[in-house]
Amino acid sequence: MASHGFWSLGGDNAGANTGSQSPSTPRAWCQAAAQKLSGGFGSKLCALLNVGEVEKPAEPAAEQPPQTAAGSCGCNKSCTCTKSTDVGFSDLYSTDLLPAMNGDTKTMTFLQEVVDILLAYIVESFDRETKVIDFHYPNELLQLNNWELQDEPATLDDILISCRATLKYAIKTAHPRYFNQLSTGLDMVGLAADWLTSTANTNMFTYEVAPVFVLLEYVTLKKMREIIGWSDGRGDGIFSPGGAISNMYAMLLARFKMFPEVKEKGMSSVPRLAAFTSEHSHFSIKKGAAALGIGTESVICIKADECGKLIPADLERRILEAKQKGFVPFFVSATAGTTVYGAFDPLIAISDICRKYNIWFHVDARVWFLPLSRPNNQTHYLRWSRSADKRTLVRFASGVNTNRPQSDPTTENMHFFGLNKPP
Ligand SMILES: Cc1ncc(COP(=O)(O)O)c(C=O)c1O
């Protein structure tokens, strides 16, 4: 059975430390996880899952399979579903579907079946009476279904069963009781767009290969630049697949704008650089500095106040200190919606300091920006961006639209990265 490797966790270690407990119980799994995972993650997981002292051992899955284990339909509720055996997919393979000869009817029937599964899942996700997740510990889940990649091709029937099983054990992110700081809910129009882009299945290399998508990218970026107040939507921008990489792009751009020769000559052509960010900023700022050869020690963390906002006076002090030590301050990254507190750094004060010392100013603007920027909800932040000076790099992320590029399997999407006109 496929319970080896990381997720089995029980292994010899856990056995030694859990006495007579079999690692197949939640408690034993947690204890093993607590040992194996660094940073107290395992213990936190156990606390979160309430695996306490009087833990009822999990029934071995093989003895008490869920009503709908592999081989049956995989539906979440009791059902008399016979789809997996009735529709005649048990003798068909992907090679029977288009572009196979006469594959059109089989293709349509198969895809219709998939759509039915997805639609049933969507409707169920909004039902308060259902669970947000049908949770199982990894070692149990490995036994409930055969997740291993087989050498033999799967029948279409197997594929449908896997689709149902995948959704059965998935977390229902659209569920009214599902809460997450980054993503929640399901936007039906966005979902339709996602299905559409997957069906079109194209690259965005050139206009010739994706005429409509290239135009849509152009008009959407322009609109986003208008929203943040850049006149006539002028400037430039790209969509990027995530926040961490956007933060690195910001640093890359700031360095390039200040020292264009770095492109050809590399880091030996630039002085010792210093970047500044709040101690509450996302770790990707340091990661970006590492990847770009700037070095994590060149990222200077500025103190935050009790609300988690960067303290401008400390920023100015550290900039002067760095200059005295021979560093060239080139980049300040403020956050509009920090990861943990959701704090907004004082953008105007920070941008004034950046202007004073001629430093590129980047705003890592997280999921809260777009909802706040609706016309009737003019915020302090929006007013700031309207008056933003030219030396500004902005990155916005929003979960508003679920039309995400295929490279971004998360629900936080539509990362827009804009570079204001150079001074
Ligand atoms: C403020 C902030 N910036 C950047 C990131 C990184 O975003 P991503 O996970 O999309 O790379 C996060 C992620 O939580 C964040 O909270």
XYZ file of C-alpha atoms and ligand atoms in Angstrom:
439
model
C 0.000 0.000 0.000
C 1.147 3.499 -0.653
C 1.768 4.568 2.912
C 5.519 4.982 2.655
C 7.543 8.163 2.586
C 6.824 11.481 4.203
C 3.144 11.087 4.894
C 3.406 7.692 6.473
C 5.466 9.409 9.228
C 4.823 6.464 11.499
C 7.882 4.495 10.487
C 10.313 3.338 13.097
C 10.585 6.696 14.784
C 6.975 7.084 15.619
C 6.697 3.523 16.774
C 9.531 4.042 19.201
C 7.979 7.130 20.681
C 4.357 6.247 20.793
C 4.559 3.029 22.715
C 1.912 0.642 21.669
C 0.144 3.226 19.491
C -0.092 2.325 15.904
C 0.966 5.211 13.683
C -2.276 4.773 11.850
C -4.153 6.574 14.623
C -4.513 10.334 14.358
C -2.720 10.802 17.652
C 0.247 8.703 16.639
C 0.405 10.454 13.313
C 0.433 13.820 15.013
C 3.122 12.808 17.438
C 5.236 11.580 14.573
C 4.480 14.737 12.619
C 5.392 16.919 15.591
C 8.796 15.220 15.694
C 9.421 15.303 12.011
C 8.169 18.745 11.049
C 10.253 21.710 12.022
C 9.064 24.980 13.545
C 6.458 23.328 15.768
C 4.228 22.904 12.751
C 3.308 19.325 13.640
C 2.302 20.223 17.198
C 0.300 23.188 15.957
C -1.463 20.938 13.511
C -2.315 18.502 16.288
C -3.595 21.298 18.529
C -5.639 22.657 15.668
C -7.112 19.301 14.927
C -7.839 18.787 18.600
C -6.034 15.515 18.843
C -6.166 15.360 22.608
C -5.501 12.836 25.303
C -8.642 10.754 24.895
C -8.259 10.182 21.233
C -10.370 7.471 19.761
C -8.127 5.417 17.526
C -9.067 5.681 13.914
C -10.605 2.588 12.496
C -8.237 1.090 10.006
C -9.616 2.258 6.723
C -9.473 -1.162 5.187
C -11.870 -2.509 7.843
C -14.344 0.323 7.576
C -14.129 1.872 4.171
C -16.265 4.899 3.541
C -19.512 4.119 1.904
C -18.044 5.228 -1.365
C -14.539 3.848 -1.554
C -12.622 3.145 -4.732
C -14.689 1.082 -7.071
C -17.910 2.918 -6.334
C -19.002 6.416 -7.250
C -17.209 8.492 -4.622
C -20.207 10.741 -3.912
C -20.164 12.573 -0.610
C -23.612 11.565 0.605
C -25.419 8.241 0.607
C -26.483 7.691 -2.900
C -27.620 5.130 -5.316
C -25.290 6.497 -7.914
C -24.431 3.931 -10.517
C -22.751 6.288 -12.934
C -19.400 4.655 -12.760
C -20.717 1.351 -13.971
C -23.671 2.361 -16.134
C -22.235 4.779 -18.594
C -19.981 2.329 -20.337
C -16.663 4.023 -19.701
C -15.050 0.985 -18.148
C -13.737 -0.243 -21.507
C -12.804 3.157 -22.873
C -9.518 5.022 -22.649
C -8.386 8.570 -23.457
C -7.294 7.255 -26.841
C -10.977 6.621 -27.656
C -11.726 10.336 -27.341
C -11.035 13.051 -29.908
C -8.922 13.208 -31.994
C -9.717 9.490 -32.367
C -11.862 8.594 -35.368
C -15.559 8.866 -34.460
C -14.557 10.039 -31.020
C -16.895 13.030 -30.910
C -19.907 11.389 -29.237
C -17.755 9.611 -26.667
C -15.882 12.855 -26.000
C -19.061 14.811 -25.446
C -20.544 12.137 -23.187
C -17.354 11.904 -21.166
C -16.951 15.672 -20.767
C -20.636 16.022 -19.925
C -20.073 13.502 -17.152
C -17.150 15.566 -15.837
C -19.227 18.745 -15.963
C -22.033 17.004 -14.048
C -19.548 16.056 -11.334
C -18.260 19.623 -11.129
C -21.730 21.156 -11.062
C -22.869 18.801 -8.312
C -19.782 19.769 -6.329
C -20.418 23.476 -6.788
C -24.018 23.230 -5.608
C -23.008 21.069 -2.646
C -20.250 23.516 -1.707
C -22.823 26.207 -0.973
C -24.932 23.942 1.213
C -24.442 24.914 4.869
C -25.562 21.467 5.936
C -22.529 19.818 4.346
C -19.070 19.652 5.851
C -16.372 22.050 4.719
C -14.019 19.102 4.474
C -14.267 15.351 4.812
C -11.009 15.245 6.707
C -8.731 12.225 6.930
C -5.173 11.967 8.099
C -2.703 11.483 5.269
C -2.073 7.842 6.045
C -5.826 7.151 6.064
C -6.410 9.065 2.874
C -3.680 7.105 1.173
C -5.640 3.962 1.969
C -9.063 5.243 0.988
C -8.249 5.509 -2.656
C -5.517 4.328 -4.926
C -3.672 7.556 -5.668
C -0.583 5.877 -7.083
C 0.370 6.550 -10.686
C -0.141 3.292 -12.526
C 1.966 1.924 -15.331
C -1.165 0.786 -17.153
C -3.465 3.368 -18.719
C -6.541 4.287 -16.677
C -9.991 3.700 -18.119
C -12.310 6.673 -18.453
C -14.297 5.100 -15.661
C -11.218 5.208 -13.403
C -10.728 8.836 -14.326
C -14.308 9.731 -13.385
C -13.946 7.895 -10.092
C -10.753 9.825 -9.402
C -12.522 13.112 -10.214
C -15.237 12.315 -7.686
C -12.767 11.136 -5.064
C -10.623 14.238 -5.500
C -13.589 16.510 -4.874
C -14.930 14.329 -2.092
C -11.804 14.924 -0.020
C -11.135 18.479 -1.226
C -11.735 21.464 1.000
C -14.841 23.284 -0.165
C -13.421 26.763 -0.551
C -16.818 28.094 -1.669
C -18.524 26.841 1.490
C -20.193 29.591 3.561
C -18.273 28.348 6.601
C -14.861 28.331 4.936
C -12.695 31.269 5.973
C -9.186 32.057 4.868
C -7.166 35.239 4.925
C -6.295 34.994 1.249
C -9.032 33.208 -0.587
C -12.617 32.252 -0.103
C -15.744 31.850 -2.188
C -16.243 30.988 -5.798
C -17.115 33.553 -8.430
C -19.260 31.872 -11.063
C -18.296 34.199 -13.890
C -14.636 33.782 -12.995
C -15.126 30.028 -12.986
C -16.727 30.194 -16.425
C -13.729 32.224 -17.601
C -11.400 29.620 -16.163
C -13.185 26.854 -18.055
C -13.043 28.979 -21.177
C -9.309 29.687 -20.966
C -8.571 26.020 -20.274
C -10.629 25.039 -23.282
C -8.905 27.585 -25.519
C -5.650 26.095 -24.196
C -3.301 28.549 -25.810
C -0.086 30.328 -25.027
C 0.251 34.086 -24.973
C 3.484 34.291 -26.964
C 2.178 36.493 -29.731
C -0.952 38.136 -31.060
C -1.121 35.462 -33.778
C -1.385 32.620 -31.278
C -3.864 34.329 -28.928
C -5.465 37.393 -30.542
C -8.296 37.948 -28.068
C -6.295 37.132 -24.953
C -3.478 39.474 -25.973
C -5.974 42.297 -26.481
C -7.696 41.502 -23.199
C -4.387 41.614 -21.378
C -3.662 45.002 -22.917
C -7.000 46.576 -22.016
C -7.101 45.044 -18.533
C -3.636 46.295 -17.620
C -4.507 49.726 -18.940
C -7.697 49.760 -16.872
C -5.775 48.761 -13.745
C -3.299 51.579 -14.291
C -6.231 53.966 -14.641
C -7.761 52.636 -11.421
C -4.596 53.413 -9.494
C -4.601 56.913 -10.946
C -1.881 56.910 -13.555
C -3.018 59.428 -16.150
C -4.709 57.909 -19.191
C -3.590 54.522 -17.916
C -0.104 55.257 -19.148
C 2.819 53.224 -17.882
C 3.486 49.543 -18.158
C 2.533 46.399 -16.339
C 2.439 42.640 -16.389
C 0.333 39.984 -14.750
C 2.422 37.697 -12.681
C 1.611 34.393 -11.064
C 2.115 35.316 -7.443
C 3.076 37.786 -4.770
C 6.517 36.448 -3.943
C 7.746 36.596 -7.501
C 6.214 40.056 -7.940
C 8.174 41.292 -4.961
C 11.316 39.974 -6.598
C 10.395 41.657 -9.894
C 10.003 44.913 -7.979
C 13.498 44.641 -6.589
C 14.845 43.648 -9.984
C 13.246 46.675 -11.647
C 14.401 49.090 -8.974
C 17.964 47.831 -9.294
C 17.837 47.981 -13.084
C 16.379 51.494 -13.147
C 19.066 52.746 -10.805
C 21.954 50.755 -12.304
C 21.048 49.722 -15.875
C 24.557 48.342 -16.422
C 23.745 45.502 -14.019
C 21.953 43.799 -16.888
C 25.132 43.230 -18.892
C 27.853 43.445 -16.301
C 26.219 41.819 -13.279
C 26.542 42.628 -9.608
C 30.244 43.477 -9.764
C 29.251 46.678 -11.583
C 27.022 48.015 -8.795
C 27.868 49.345 -5.328
C 26.719 47.597 -2.158
C 22.962 47.942 -2.200
C 20.541 48.222 0.700
C 16.810 47.486 0.630
C 14.372 48.387 3.427
C 11.166 46.777 4.517
C 9.121 46.395 7.665
C 9.826 43.569 10.066
C 6.225 42.486 9.333
C 6.678 42.326 5.580
C 6.464 39.085 3.658
C 9.560 36.870 3.719
C 9.676 36.942 -0.081
C 11.432 40.324 0.060
C 14.474 38.637 1.577
C 14.062 35.657 -0.702
C 14.095 38.003 -3.701
C 17.281 39.644 -2.444
C 18.882 36.214 -2.158
C 17.808 35.182 -5.657
C 19.037 38.449 -7.211
C 22.464 38.222 -5.630
C 21.813 41.239 -3.413
C 21.935 39.116 -0.288
C 19.536 38.782 2.596
C 21.828 40.806 4.879
C 21.296 43.783 2.591
C 17.600 43.789 3.435
C 17.207 45.988 6.483
C 14.112 45.314 8.566
C 12.421 48.393 9.955
C 10.549 48.329 13.245
C 6.752 48.155 13.198
C 4.461 49.735 15.804
C 1.990 47.808 17.942
C -0.507 47.753 15.043
C 2.079 46.232 12.726
C 2.744 49.413 10.697
C 6.243 50.370 9.673
C 7.635 53.267 11.749
C 8.800 55.980 9.287
C 11.268 57.548 11.754
C 13.034 54.217 12.102
C 13.137 53.892 8.312
C 14.852 57.254 7.939
C 17.315 56.454 10.719
C 18.259 53.132 9.108
C 18.631 54.717 5.648
C 21.113 57.256 7.030
C 22.933 54.537 8.936
C 23.261 52.405 5.780
C 24.558 55.360 3.776
C 27.181 56.027 6.417
C 28.327 52.421 6.137
C 28.782 52.835 2.393
C 25.604 51.119 1.200
C 23.450 52.632 -1.541
C 19.770 52.536 -0.504
C 17.869 51.644 -3.678
C 14.566 50.078 -2.647
C 11.915 50.454 0.029
C 9.084 47.950 0.089
C 5.993 48.944 2.070
C 3.039 46.641 2.543
C -0.629 47.484 2.090
C -2.161 44.594 4.019
C 0.533 42.650 5.850
C 0.299 38.885 5.903
C -0.442 38.425 9.575
C -1.950 41.667 10.924
C -3.391 43.006 7.679
C -1.698 46.303 8.554
C -1.246 49.140 6.071
C 2.143 50.821 6.300
C 1.951 54.670 6.307
C 2.444 55.009 2.562
C 2.501 58.781 2.294
C 5.150 59.213 4.973
C 7.239 56.444 3.442
C 6.932 57.842 -0.068
C 8.091 61.251 1.240
C 11.213 59.629 2.685
C 11.839 57.776 -0.582
C 11.532 61.007 -2.530
C 13.903 62.769 -0.133
C 16.613 60.104 -0.516
C 15.881 59.220 -4.162
C 14.958 55.615 -3.491
C 12.548 53.439 -5.476
C 9.345 52.869 -3.552
C 7.460 49.604 -3.930
C 4.067 48.769 -2.458
C 3.271 45.133 -1.894
C -0.476 45.630 -2.010
C -2.266 42.521 -1.025
C -5.801 41.201 -1.520
C -7.478 44.138 0.155
C -6.631 46.706 -2.433
C -9.218 46.122 -5.128
C -12.241 45.723 -2.886
C -11.269 48.969 -1.229
C -10.821 50.786 -4.475
C -14.416 50.672 -5.648
C -15.633 54.097 -6.755
C -17.789 54.710 -3.682
C -15.141 53.602 -1.294
C -12.288 55.997 -1.886
C -9.643 55.122 0.611
C -6.661 56.800 2.021
C -4.580 54.351 0.059
C -6.248 55.168 -3.215
C -5.729 58.858 -2.608
C -2.116 58.113 -1.970
C -1.724 56.248 -5.215
C -3.330 59.096 -7.144
C -0.651 61.409 -5.855
C 2.107 58.850 -6.062
C 5.303 60.295 -7.330
C 7.083 58.907 -10.346
C 9.494 56.701 -8.544
C 6.903 54.128 -7.643
C 6.543 50.444 -8.256
C 3.208 48.956 -7.365
C 2.045 45.393 -7.144
C -1.556 44.535 -6.523
C -3.046 41.163 -5.918
C -6.690 40.440 -5.841
C -8.904 37.465 -5.320
C -11.800 39.284 -6.927
C -11.672 37.453 -10.209
C -10.991 33.756 -10.358
C -9.829 33.804 -13.943
C -6.339 32.673 -13.157
C -3.520 31.703 -15.450
C -2.838 28.001 -15.570
C 0.493 28.563 -13.907
C -1.252 29.821 -10.804
C -3.304 27.129 -9.157
C -4.181 29.330 -6.224
C -7.261 31.467 -5.835
C -5.297 34.623 -5.280
C -4.750 35.784 -8.760
C -4.722 38.735 -11.089
C -1.420 39.964 -9.754
C -0.758 43.222 -11.471
C 2.640 44.725 -11.409
C 3.015 48.282 -12.588
C 6.004 50.512 -13.080
C 5.303 54.202 -13.094
C 6.888 56.429 -15.694
C 10.548 56.961 -14.882
C 11.375 60.344 -13.352
C 1.911 40.723 1.908
C 2.241 39.512 1.087
N 3.106 39.641 0.061
C 3.441 38.586 -0.709
C 2.936 37.323 -0.465
C 3.335 36.153 -1.336
O 2.304 35.858 -2.194
P 2.295 34.484 -3.023
O 1.972 33.400 -2.043
O 1.215 34.721 -4.047
O 3.625 34.289 -3.664
C 2.042 37.142 0.599
C 1.489 35.814 0.895
O 0.833 35.571 1.851
C 1.689 38.262 1.396
O 0.853 38.130 2.432
